[in-house]
Short mmCIF file of C-alpha atoms in Angstrom, two decimals:
data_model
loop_
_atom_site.label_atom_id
_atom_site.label_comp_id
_atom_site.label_asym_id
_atom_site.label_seq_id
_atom_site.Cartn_x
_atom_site.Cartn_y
_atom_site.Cartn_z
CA UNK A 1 160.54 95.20 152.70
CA UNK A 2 160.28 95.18 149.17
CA UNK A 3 156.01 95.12 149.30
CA UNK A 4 156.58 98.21 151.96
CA UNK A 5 158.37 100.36 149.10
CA UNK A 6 155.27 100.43 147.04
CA UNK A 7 153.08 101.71 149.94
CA UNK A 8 155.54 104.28 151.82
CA UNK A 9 155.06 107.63 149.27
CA UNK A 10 158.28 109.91 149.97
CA UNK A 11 156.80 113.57 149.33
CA UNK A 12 159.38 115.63 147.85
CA UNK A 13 158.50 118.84 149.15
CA UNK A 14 161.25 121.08 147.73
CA UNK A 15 161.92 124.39 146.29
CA UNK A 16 163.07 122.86 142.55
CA UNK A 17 163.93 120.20 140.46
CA UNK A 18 167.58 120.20 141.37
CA UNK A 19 167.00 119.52 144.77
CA UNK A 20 164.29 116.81 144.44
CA UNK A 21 166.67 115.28 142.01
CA UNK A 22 169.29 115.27 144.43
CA UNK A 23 166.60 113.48 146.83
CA UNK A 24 165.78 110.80 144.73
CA UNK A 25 169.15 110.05 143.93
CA UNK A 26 170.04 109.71 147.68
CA UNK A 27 167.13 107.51 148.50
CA UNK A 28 168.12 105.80 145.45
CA UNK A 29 166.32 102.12 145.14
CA UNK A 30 164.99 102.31 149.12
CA UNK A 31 162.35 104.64 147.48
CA UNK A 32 159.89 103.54 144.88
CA UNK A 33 156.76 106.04 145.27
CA UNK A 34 157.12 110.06 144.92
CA UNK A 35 154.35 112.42 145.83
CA UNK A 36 155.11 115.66 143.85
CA UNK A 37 152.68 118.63 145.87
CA UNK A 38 151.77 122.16 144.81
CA UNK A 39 155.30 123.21 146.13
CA UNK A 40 157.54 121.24 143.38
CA UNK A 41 154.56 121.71 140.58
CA UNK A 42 154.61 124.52 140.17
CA UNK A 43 158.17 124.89 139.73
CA UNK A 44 159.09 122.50 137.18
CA UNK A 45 157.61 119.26 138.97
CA UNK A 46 154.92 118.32 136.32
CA UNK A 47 158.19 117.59 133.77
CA UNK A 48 159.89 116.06 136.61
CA UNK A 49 156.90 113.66 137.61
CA UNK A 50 157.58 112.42 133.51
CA UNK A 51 161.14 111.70 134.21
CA UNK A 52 160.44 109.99 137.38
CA UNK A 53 157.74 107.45 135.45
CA UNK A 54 159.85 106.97 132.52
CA UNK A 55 162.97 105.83 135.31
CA UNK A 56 160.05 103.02 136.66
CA UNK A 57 158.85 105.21 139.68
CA UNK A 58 155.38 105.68 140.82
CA UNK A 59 154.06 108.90 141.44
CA UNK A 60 151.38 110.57 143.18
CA UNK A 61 150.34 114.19 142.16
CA UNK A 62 148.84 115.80 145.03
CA UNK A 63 147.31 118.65 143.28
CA UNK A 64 143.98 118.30 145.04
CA UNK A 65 141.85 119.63 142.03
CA UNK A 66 138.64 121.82 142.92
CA UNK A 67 136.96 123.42 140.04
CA UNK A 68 133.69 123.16 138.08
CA UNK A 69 132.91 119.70 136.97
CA UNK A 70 134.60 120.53 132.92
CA UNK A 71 137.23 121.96 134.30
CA UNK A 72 138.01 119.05 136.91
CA UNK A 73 136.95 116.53 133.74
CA UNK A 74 139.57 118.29 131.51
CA UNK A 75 142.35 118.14 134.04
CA UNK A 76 141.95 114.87 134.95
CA UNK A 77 142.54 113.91 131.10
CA UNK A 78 145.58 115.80 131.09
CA UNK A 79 146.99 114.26 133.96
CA UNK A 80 146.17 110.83 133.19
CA UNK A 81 148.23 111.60 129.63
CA UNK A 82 151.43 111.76 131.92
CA UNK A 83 151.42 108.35 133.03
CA UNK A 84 151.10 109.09 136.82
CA UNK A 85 149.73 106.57 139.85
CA UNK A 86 147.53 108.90 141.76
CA UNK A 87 145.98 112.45 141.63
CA UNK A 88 143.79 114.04 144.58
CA UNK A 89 140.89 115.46 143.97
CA UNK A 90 138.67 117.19 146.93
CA UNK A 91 135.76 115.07 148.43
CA UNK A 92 133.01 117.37 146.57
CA UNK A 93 130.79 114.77 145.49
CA UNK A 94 130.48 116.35 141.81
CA UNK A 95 133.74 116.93 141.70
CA UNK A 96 134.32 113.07 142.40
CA UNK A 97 132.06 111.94 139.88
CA UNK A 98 133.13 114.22 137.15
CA UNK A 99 136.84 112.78 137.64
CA UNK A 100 136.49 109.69 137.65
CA UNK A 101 134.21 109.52 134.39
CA UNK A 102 137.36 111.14 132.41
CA UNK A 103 139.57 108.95 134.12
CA UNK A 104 137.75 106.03 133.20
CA UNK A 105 140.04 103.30 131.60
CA UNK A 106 143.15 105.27 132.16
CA UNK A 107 144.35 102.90 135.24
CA UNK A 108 145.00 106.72 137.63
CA UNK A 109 143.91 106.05 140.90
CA UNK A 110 141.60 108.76 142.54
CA UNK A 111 141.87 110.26 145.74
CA UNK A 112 139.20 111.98 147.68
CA UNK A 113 140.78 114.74 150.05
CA UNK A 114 138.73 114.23 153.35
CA UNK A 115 140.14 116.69 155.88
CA UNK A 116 143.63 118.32 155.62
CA UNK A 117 145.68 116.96 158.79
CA UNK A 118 146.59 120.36 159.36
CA UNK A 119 142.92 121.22 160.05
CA UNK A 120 140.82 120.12 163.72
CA UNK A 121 137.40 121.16 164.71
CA UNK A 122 138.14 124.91 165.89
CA UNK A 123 139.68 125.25 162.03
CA UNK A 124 136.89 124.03 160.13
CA UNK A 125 134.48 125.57 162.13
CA UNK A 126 135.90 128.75 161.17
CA UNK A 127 136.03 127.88 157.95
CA UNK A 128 131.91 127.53 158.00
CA UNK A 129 131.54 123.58 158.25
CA UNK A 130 129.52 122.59 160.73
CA UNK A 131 131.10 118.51 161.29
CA UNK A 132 133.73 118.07 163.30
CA UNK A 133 136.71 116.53 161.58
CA UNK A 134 135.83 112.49 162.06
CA UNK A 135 132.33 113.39 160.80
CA UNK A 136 133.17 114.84 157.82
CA UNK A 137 135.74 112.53 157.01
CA UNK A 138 132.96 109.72 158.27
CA UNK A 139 130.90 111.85 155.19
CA UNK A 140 133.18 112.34 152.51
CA UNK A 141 134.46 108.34 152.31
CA UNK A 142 130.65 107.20 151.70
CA UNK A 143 130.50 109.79 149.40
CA UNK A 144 134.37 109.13 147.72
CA UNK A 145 132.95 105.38 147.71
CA UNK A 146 129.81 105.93 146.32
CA UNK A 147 131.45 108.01 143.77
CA UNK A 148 133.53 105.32 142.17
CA UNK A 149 136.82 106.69 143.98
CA UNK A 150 139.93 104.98 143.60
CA UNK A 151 140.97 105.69 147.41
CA UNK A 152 140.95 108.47 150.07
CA UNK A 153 143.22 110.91 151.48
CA UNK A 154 142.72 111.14 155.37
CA UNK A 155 144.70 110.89 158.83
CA UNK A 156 146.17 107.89 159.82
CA UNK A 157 143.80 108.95 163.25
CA UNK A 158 140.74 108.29 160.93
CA UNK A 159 141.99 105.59 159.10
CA UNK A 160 140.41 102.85 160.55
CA UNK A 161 137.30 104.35 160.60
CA UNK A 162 137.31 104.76 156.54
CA UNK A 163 138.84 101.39 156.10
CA UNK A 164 135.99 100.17 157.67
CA UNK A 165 133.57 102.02 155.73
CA UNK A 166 135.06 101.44 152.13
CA UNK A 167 135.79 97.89 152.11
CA UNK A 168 139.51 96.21 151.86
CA UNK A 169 140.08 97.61 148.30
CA UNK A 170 140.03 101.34 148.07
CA UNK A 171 143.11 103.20 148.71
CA UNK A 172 143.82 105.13 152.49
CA UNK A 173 146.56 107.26 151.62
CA UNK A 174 147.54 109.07 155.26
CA UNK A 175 150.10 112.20 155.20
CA UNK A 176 150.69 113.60 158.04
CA UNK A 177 153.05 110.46 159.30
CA UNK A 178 155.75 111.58 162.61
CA UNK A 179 157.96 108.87 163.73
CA UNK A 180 158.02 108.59 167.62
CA UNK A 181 160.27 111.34 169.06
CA UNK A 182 159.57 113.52 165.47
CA UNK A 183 158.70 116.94 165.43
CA UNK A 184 154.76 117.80 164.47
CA UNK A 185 155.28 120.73 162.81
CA UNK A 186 152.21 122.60 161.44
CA UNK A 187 150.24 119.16 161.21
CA UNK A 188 147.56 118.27 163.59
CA UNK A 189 146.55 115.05 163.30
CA UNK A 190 149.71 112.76 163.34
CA UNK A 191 150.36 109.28 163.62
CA UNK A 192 153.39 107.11 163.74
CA UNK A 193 153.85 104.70 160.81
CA UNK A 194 153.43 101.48 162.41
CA UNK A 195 149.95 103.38 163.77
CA UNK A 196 148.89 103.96 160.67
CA UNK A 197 150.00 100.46 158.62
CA UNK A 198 148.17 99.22 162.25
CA UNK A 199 144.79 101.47 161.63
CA UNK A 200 144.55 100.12 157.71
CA UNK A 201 146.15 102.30 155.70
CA UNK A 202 147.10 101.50 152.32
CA UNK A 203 149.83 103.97 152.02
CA UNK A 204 152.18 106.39 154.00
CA UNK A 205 153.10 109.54 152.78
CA UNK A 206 156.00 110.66 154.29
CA UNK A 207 158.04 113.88 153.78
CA UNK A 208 160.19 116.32 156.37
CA UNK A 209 161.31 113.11 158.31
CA UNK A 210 163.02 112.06 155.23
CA UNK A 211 163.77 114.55 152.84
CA UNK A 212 164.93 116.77 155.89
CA UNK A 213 166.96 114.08 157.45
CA UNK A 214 170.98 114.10 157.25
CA UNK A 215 170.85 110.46 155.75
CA UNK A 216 167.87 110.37 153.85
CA UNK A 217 168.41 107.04 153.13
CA UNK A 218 168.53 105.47 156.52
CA UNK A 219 165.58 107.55 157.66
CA UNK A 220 163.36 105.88 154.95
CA UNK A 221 164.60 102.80 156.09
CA UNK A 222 163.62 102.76 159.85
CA UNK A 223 160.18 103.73 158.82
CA UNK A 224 160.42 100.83 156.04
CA UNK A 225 161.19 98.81 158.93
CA UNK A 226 158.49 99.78 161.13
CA UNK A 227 155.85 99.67 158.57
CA UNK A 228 157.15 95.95 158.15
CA UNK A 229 156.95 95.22 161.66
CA UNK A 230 153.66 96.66 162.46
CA UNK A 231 151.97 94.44 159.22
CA UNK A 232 153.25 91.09 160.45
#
């Protein structure tokens, strides 16, 4: 259980610091790993994300920078400054390659956003790509690896196909996690979490089944627990 708390990432997905405060102290030492998303960042999250480090929390920024390749560069500094895990970065292969020169010897772990699990084939084909989802994601994880990548973002439904195309070491981060019997909600892709520790993912991100649960605690549990069960 205690190897599980550094791989299930709770994503507090809340209107303001007070309330993903409140979270954290509820899930209290069940909860290790924090993802902190454009929702929480840009109300006071950033300061928060400090706090959580300094109390001997990991957390993930999910801020899924985009942006020419100084601009990416420059950001990427900055963030590695606050002493986070990981920060996502889109799968644009300069985009990739400009990050992970600035975060070179700063220990952040960089992930390449493959396809959004709220996104299948009718969405990105309106949105001008021509790949279906599991051949862009097939796409952007050479490219993420190729790049020098710490890890990828993608659904737990693709995640044994990227496992199996970067190699045991790289990060597969999956959001997008339901329990059995959980609504989807506006995701797509989902996956239960023993599915996903199952398909070789490296970490679970995990947010409305626990942060909108009545005992946040015990719902981070049972996935704890079958996380645990599905890697022995």
């Amino acid at each position: 259980m205690t190897h599980m708390r550094e791989r299930l990432i709770v994503g507090l997905d809340l209107q303001s610091v007070a309330e993903a405060e409140k979270a954290v102290g509820e899930l209290g030492e069940m909860v290790a790993f924090y993802k902190i998303g454009y929702q929480l960042a840009f109300a006071g999250g950033l300061g928060f994300a400090q706090e959580l480090v300094q109390a001997g929390k990991k957390v993930f920024l999910d801020l899924k920078l985009l942006d020419i390749d100084n601009t990416v560069a420059r950001g990427v500094e900055s963030v590695a400054r606050l002493g986070v895990t990981m920060l996502t970065v889109h799968a644009y292969p300069k985009a990739m390659r400009a990050a992970v020169a600035a975060a070179e010897g700063s220990g952040l772990c960089l992930l390449g956003v493959t396809v959004l699990t709220s996104m299948d084939a009718e969405d990105l084909a309106e949105a001008g790509y021509a790949h279906d989802p599991e051949t862009l994601v097939r796409r952007r994880a050479e490219q993420a690896r190729d790049a020098g990548m710490g890890g990828l973002v993608c659904s737990a439904a693709e995640a044994a196909i990227v496992r199996g195309i970067v190699g045991p070491d790289m990060a597969v981060v999956t959001p997008g996690i339901r329990p059995a019997g959980a609504a989807a909600g506006d995701q797509k892709r989902v996956v239960t979490p023993g599915d996903a520790i199952r398909a070789g993912a490296s970490h679970l991100v995990v947010a409305r089944p626990i942060i909108g649960a009545t005992d946040r605690q015990a719902a981070a549990q049972a996935i704890l627990e079958e996380m645990v069960a599905a890697d022995g």
